Tab-separated table of C-alpha atoms and ligand atoms in Angstrom:
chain	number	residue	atom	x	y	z
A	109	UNK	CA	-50.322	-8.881	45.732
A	110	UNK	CA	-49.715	-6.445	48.429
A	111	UNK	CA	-51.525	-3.983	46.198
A	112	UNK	CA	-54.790	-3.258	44.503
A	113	UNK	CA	-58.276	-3.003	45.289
A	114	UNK	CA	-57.047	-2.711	48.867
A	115	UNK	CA	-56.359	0.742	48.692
A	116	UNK	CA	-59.325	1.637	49.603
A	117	UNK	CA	-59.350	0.145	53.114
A	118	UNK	CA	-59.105	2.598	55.739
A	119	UNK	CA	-55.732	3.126	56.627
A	120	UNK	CA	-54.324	2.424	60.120
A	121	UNK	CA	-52.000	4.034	62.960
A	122	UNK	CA	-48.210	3.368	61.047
A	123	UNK	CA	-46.739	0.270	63.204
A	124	UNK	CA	-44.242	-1.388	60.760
A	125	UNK	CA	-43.794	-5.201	62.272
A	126	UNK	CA	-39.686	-5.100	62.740
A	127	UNK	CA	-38.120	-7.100	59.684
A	128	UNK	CA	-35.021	-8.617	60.995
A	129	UNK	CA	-33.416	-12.320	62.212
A	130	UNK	CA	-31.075	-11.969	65.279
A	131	UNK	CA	-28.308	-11.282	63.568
A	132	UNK	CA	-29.146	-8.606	60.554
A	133	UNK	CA	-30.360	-4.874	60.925
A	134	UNK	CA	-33.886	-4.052	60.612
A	135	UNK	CA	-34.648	-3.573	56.677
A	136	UNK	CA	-35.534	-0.533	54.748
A	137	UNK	CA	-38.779	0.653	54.646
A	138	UNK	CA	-38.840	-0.864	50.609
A	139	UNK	CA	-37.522	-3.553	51.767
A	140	UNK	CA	-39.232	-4.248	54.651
A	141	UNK	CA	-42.393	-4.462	52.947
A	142	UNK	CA	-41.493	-8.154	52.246
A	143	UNK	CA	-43.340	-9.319	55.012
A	144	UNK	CA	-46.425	-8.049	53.387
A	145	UNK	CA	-46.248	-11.033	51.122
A	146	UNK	CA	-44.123	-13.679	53.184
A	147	UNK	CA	-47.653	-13.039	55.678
A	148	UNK	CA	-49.910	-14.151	53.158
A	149	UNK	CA	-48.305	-17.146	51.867
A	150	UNK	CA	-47.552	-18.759	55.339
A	151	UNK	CA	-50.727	-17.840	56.691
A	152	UNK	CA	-53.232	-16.755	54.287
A	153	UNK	CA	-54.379	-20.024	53.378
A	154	UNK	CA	-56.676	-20.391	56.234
A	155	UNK	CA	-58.325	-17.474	54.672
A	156	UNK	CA	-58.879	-18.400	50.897
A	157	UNK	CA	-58.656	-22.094	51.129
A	158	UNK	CA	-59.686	-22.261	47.435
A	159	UNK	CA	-55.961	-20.130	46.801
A	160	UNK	CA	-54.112	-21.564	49.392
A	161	UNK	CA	-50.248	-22.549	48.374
A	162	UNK	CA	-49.432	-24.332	50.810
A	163	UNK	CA	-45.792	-22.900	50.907
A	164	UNK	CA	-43.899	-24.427	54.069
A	165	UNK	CA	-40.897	-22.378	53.258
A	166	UNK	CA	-43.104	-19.106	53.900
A	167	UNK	CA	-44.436	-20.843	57.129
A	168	UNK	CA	-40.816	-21.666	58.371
A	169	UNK	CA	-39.531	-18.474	57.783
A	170	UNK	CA	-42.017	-16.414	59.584
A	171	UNK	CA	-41.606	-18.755	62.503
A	172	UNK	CA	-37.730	-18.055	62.675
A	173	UNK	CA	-38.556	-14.451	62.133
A	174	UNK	CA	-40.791	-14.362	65.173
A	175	UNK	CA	-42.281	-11.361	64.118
A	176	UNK	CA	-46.160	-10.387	64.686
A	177	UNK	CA	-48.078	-10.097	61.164
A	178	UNK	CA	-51.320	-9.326	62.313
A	179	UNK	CA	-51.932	-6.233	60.733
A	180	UNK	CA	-50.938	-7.798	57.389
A	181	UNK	CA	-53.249	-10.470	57.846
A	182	UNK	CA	-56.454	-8.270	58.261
A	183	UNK	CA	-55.863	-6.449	54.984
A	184	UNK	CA	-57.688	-9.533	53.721
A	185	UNK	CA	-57.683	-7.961	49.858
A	186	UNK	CA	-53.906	-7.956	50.192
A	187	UNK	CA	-53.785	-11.618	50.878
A	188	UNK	CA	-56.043	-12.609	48.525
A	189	UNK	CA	-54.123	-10.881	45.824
A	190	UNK	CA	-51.013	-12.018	46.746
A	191	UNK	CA	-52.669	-15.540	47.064
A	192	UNK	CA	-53.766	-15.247	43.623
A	193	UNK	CA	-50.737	-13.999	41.768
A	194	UNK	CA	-48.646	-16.677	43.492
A	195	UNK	CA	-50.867	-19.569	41.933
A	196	UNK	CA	-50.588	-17.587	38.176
A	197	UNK	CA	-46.986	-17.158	38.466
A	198	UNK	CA	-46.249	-20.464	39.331
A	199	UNK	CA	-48.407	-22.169	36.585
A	200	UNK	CA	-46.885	-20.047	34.174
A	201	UNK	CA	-43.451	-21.394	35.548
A	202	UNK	CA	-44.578	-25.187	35.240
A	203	UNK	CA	-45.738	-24.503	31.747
A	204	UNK	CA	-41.982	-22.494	31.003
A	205	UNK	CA	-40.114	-25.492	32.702
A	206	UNK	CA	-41.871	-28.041	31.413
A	207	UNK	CA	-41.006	-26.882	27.627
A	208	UNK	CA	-37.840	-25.962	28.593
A	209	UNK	CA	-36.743	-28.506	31.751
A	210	UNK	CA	-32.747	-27.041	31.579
A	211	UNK	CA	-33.369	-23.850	31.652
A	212	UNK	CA	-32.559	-20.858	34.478
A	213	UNK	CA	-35.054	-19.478	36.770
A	214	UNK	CA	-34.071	-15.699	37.799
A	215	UNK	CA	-36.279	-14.234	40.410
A	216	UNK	CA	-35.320	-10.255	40.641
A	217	UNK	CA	-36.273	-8.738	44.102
A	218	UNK	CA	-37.005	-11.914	45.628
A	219	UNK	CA	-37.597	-10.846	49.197
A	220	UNK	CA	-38.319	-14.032	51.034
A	221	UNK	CA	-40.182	-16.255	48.777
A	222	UNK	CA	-39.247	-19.342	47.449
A	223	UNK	CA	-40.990	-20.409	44.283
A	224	UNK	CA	-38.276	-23.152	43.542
A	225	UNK	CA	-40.252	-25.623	46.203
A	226	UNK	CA	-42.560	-26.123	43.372
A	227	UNK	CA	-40.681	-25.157	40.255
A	228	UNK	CA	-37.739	-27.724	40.995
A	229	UNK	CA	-38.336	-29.946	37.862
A	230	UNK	CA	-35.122	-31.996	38.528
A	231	UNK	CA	-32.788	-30.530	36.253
A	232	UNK	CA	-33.486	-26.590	35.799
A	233	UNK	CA	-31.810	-23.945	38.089
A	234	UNK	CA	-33.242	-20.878	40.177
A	235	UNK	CA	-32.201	-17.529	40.878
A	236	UNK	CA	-32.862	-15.669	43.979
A	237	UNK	CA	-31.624	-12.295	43.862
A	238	UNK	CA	-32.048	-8.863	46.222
A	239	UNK	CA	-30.657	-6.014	47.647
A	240	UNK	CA	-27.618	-7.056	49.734
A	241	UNK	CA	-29.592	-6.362	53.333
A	242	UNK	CA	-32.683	-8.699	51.989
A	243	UNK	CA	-29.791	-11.516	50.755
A	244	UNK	CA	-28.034	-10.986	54.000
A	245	UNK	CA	-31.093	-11.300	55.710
A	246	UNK	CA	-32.247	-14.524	53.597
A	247	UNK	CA	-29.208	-16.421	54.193
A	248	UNK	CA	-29.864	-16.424	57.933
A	249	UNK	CA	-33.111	-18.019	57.581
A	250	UNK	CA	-32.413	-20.111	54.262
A	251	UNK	CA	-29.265	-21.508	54.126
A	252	UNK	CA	-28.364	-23.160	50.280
A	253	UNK	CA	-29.523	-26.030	49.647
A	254	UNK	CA	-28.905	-27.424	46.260
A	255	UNK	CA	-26.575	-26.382	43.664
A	256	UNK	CA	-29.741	-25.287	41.462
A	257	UNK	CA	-30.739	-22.966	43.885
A	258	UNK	CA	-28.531	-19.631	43.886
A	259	UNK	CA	-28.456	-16.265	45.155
A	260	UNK	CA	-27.372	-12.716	43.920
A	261	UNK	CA	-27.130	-9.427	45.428
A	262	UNK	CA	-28.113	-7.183	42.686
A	263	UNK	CA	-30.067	-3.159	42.811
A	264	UNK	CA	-32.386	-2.813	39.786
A	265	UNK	CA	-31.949	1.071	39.695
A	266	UNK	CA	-28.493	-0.052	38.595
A	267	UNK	CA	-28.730	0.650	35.139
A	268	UNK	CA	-25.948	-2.491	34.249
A	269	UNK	CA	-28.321	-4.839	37.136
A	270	UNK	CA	-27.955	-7.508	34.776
A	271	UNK	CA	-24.517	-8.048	34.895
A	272	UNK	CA	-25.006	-8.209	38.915
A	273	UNK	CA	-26.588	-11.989	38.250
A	274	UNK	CA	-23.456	-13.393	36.463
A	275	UNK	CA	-25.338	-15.878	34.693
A	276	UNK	CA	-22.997	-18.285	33.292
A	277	UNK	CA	-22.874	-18.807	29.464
A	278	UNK	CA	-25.181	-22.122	29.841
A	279	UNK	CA	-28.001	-20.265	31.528
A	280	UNK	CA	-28.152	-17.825	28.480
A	281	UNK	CA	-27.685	-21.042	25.483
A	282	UNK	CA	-31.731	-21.119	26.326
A	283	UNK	CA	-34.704	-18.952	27.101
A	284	UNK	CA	-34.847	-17.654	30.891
A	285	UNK	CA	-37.925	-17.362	33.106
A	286	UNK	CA	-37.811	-14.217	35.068
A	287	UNK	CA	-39.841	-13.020	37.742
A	288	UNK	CA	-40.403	-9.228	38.931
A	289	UNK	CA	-43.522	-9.478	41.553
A	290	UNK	CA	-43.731	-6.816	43.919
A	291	UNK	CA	-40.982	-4.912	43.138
A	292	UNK	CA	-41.267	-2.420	39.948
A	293	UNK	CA	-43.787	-0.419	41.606
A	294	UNK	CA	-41.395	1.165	43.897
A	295	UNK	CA	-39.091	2.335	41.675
A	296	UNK	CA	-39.006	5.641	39.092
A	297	UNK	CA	-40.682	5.200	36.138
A	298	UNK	CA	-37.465	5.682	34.114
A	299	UNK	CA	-35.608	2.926	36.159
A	300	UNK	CA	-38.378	0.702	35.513
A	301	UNK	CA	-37.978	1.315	31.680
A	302	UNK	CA	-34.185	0.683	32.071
A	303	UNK	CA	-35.433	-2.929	34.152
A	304	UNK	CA	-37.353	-3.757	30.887
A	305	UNK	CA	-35.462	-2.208	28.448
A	306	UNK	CA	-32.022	-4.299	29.821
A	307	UNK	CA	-34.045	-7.628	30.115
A	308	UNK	CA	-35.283	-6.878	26.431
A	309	UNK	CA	-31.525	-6.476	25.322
A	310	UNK	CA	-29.817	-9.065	27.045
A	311	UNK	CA	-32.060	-11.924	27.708
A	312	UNK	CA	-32.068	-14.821	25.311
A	313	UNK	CA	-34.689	-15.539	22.644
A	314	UNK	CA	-38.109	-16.903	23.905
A	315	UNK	CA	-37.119	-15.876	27.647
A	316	UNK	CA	-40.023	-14.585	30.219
A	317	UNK	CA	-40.819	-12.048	31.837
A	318	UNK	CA	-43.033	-11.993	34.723
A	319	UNK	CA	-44.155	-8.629	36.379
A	320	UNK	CA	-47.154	-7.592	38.198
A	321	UNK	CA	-48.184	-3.552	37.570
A	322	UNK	CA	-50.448	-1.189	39.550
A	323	UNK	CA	-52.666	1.510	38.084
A	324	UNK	CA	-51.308	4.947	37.372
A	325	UNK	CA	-53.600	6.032	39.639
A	326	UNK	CA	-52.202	4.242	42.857
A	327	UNK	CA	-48.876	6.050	42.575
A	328	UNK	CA	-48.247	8.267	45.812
A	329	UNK	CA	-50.910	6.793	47.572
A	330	UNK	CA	-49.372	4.005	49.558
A	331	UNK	CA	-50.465	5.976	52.794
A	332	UNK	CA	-53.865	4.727	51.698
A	333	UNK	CA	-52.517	0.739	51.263
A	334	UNK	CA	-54.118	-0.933	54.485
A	335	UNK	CA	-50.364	-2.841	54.571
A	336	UNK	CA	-47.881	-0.492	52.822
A	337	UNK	CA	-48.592	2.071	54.915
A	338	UNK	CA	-47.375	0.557	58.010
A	339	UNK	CA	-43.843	0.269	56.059
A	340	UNK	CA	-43.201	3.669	54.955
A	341	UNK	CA	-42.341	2.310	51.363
A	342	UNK	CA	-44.310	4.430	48.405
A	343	UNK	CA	-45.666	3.529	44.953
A	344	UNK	CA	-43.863	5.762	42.414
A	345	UNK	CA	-44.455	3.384	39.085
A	346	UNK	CA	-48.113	2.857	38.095
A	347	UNK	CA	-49.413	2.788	33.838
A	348	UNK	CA	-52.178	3.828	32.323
A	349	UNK	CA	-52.269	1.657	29.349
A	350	UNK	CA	-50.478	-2.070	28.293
A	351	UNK	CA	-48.957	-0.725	25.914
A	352	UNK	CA	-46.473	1.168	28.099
A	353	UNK	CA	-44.167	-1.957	28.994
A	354	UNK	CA	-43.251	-2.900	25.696
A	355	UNK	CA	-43.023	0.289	23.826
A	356	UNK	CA	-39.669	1.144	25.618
A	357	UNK	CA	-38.259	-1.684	23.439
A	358	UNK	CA	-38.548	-3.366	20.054
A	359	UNK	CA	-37.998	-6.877	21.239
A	360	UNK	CA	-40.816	-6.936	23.896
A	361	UNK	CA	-43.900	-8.723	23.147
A	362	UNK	CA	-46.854	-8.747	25.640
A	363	UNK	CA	-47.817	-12.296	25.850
A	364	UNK	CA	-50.650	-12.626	28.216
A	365	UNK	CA	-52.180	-10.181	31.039
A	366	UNK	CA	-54.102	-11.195	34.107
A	367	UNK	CA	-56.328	-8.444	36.288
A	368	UNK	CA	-56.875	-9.568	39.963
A	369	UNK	CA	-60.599	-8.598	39.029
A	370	UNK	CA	-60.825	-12.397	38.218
A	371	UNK	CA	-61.048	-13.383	41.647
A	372	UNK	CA	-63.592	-10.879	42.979
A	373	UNK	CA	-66.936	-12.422	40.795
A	374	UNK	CA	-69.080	-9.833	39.451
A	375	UNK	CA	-68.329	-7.676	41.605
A	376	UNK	CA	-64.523	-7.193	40.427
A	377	UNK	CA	-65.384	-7.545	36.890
A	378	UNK	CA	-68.210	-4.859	37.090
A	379	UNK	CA	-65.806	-2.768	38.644
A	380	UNK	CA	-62.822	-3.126	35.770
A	381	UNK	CA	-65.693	-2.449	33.028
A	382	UNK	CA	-66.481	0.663	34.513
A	383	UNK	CA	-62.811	1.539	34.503
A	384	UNK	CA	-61.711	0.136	31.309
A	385	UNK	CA	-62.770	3.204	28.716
A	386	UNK	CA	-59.755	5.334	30.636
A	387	UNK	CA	-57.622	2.738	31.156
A	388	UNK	CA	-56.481	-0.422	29.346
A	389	UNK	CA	-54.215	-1.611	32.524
A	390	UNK	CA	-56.405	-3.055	35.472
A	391	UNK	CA	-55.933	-1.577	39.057
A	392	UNK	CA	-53.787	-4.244	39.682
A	393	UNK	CA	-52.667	-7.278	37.691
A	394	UNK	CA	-50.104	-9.616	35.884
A	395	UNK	CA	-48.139	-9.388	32.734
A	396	UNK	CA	-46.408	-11.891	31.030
A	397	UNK	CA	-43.616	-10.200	29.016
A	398	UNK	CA	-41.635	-11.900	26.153
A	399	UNK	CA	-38.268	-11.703	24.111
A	400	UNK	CA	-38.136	-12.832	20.263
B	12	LIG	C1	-43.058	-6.443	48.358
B	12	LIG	S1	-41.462	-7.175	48.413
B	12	LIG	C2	-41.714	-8.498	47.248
B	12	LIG	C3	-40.800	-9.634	47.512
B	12	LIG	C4	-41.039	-10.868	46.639
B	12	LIG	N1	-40.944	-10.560	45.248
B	12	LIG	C5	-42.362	-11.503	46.973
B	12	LIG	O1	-43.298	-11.416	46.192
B	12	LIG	O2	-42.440	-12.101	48.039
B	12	LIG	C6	-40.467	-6.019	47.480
B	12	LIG	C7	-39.073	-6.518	47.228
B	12	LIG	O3	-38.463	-5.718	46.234
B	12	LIG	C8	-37.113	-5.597	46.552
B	12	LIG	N2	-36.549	-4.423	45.898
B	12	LIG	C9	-36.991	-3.159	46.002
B	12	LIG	N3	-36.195	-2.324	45.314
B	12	LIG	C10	-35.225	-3.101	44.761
B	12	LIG	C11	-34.112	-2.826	43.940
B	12	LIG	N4	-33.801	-1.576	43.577
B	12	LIG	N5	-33.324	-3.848	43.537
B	12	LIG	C12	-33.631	-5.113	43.919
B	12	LIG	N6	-34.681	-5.437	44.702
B	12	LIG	C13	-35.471	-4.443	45.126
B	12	LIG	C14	-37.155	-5.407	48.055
B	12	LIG	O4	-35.885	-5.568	48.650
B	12	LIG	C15	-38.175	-6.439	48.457
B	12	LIG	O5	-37.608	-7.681	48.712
């Protein structure tokens, strides 16, 4: 994750690394802050070899970027966060796939990564979809390559996003696998119950949701994120309690919830005890979101 227990790194002189190939404007400051993660997975293996991904896509991309990601590299909590929620959300998208080997893919804010390197299973289909200057930007440096892989331009704070993916009527015959990392915790909290609330309406029976959340208590504070500082982007969405991303909707079940705490030993899991009697939500974590 680009987010977490690394707020409380010291936060450095603001000198966003310019997000842009030859031919597109320089991003956003929201979504610029796509580098924070590309960084980590093309480089951060060196750095947690036990997490490493090994994701050559990230590695080419940076390279035809040709952008400096220093800075991003030294928040070492933010790469091994991101590490880690890369390896959860793709085990939880070979288990999906492997039940259900037709089915759609649908990764919403997508930035730059490319989870369908290892979630290809032959026969299923992936989703890519961003903001129009991220998709403009993507198609640059990842031109199509297989008719399973597609792309959508699509702005969650659009209340109807969902018709933005056109998902033909074969993708919705059988339960989708969606993926939200990154993303959610930039927008208001009302749009963000409109993102779950539509996915609870329209997605099929049995479909996924992926999302990773950040404590109530890191919203405003990106100045104090070691890398999200540097963008200018800030943290408006943050819960206190689990409970708050399926009570916007009668169909959402929470399936399963990891806390990054797992990967910092005691440490980590002393600190999320102490913090647990006011909060049920870690500082920073996974949730796996279902439909019925
Ligand atoms: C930190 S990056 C994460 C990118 C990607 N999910 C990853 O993990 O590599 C945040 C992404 O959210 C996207 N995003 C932010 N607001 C969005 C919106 N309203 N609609 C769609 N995408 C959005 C940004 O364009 C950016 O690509």
């Amino acid at each position: 994750m680009q987010h977490g227990l690394s707020f409380f790194s010291p936060p450095p002189a603001p000198s966003p690394p310019r997000v842009a190939a030859p031919a597109t404007e320089p991003l956003h400051a929201v979504p610029s802050t796509l580098l924070i993660p590309l960084a980590a997975r093309a480089r951060g293996d060196a750095l947690f070899p036990h997490l490493a991904c090994h994701d050559t896509e990230a590695q080419r991309q940076l390279a035809a970027l040709n952008t400096r990601v220093d800075s991003y590299l030294a928040d070492y909590p933010t790469v091994l966060n991101i590490l880690w929620r890369t390896r959860r959300v793709r085990a939880a998208g070979e288990a999906f796939f492997a039940r259900h080997p037709l089915a759609w893919g649908v990764n919403l804010g997508c930035g730059l990564s490319h989870y369908f390197q290892w979630l290809d299973q032959g026969r299923n289909t992936w989703l890519d979809a961003d903001l129009p200057e991220v998709m403009a930007l993507r198609r640059t440096l990842a031109p199509h390559s297989s008719p399973r892989l597609r792309q959508a331009m699509l702005d969650l704070r659009n209340p109807q996003w969902w018709q933005a993916l056109h998902l033909p009527r074969r993708a919705l015959a059988q339960p989708l696998f969606m993926l939200c990392e990154g993303v959610l915790m930039y927008l208001q909290p009302a749009q963000v119950r409109q993102v779950l609330r539509e996915f609870a309406t329209q997605a099929p029976a049995g479909s996924r949701l992926l999302i990773d959340t950040l404590s109530q208590c890191a919203v405003g504070q990106a100045g104090l994120h070691a890398s999200v500082c540097r963008t200018g982007a800030q943290f408006h969405w943050g819960i206190r309690h689990m409970r708050e991303l399926t009570d916007c909707h009668p169909r959402l079940r929470l399936l399963q919830t990891h806390s990054v705490a797992e990967c910092y030993g005691w440490a980590g899991l002393a600190m999320e005890a102490l913090w647990r009697p006011w909060f049920s939500a870690p500082l920073y974590g996974l949730a796996e979101l279902g439909v019925e």
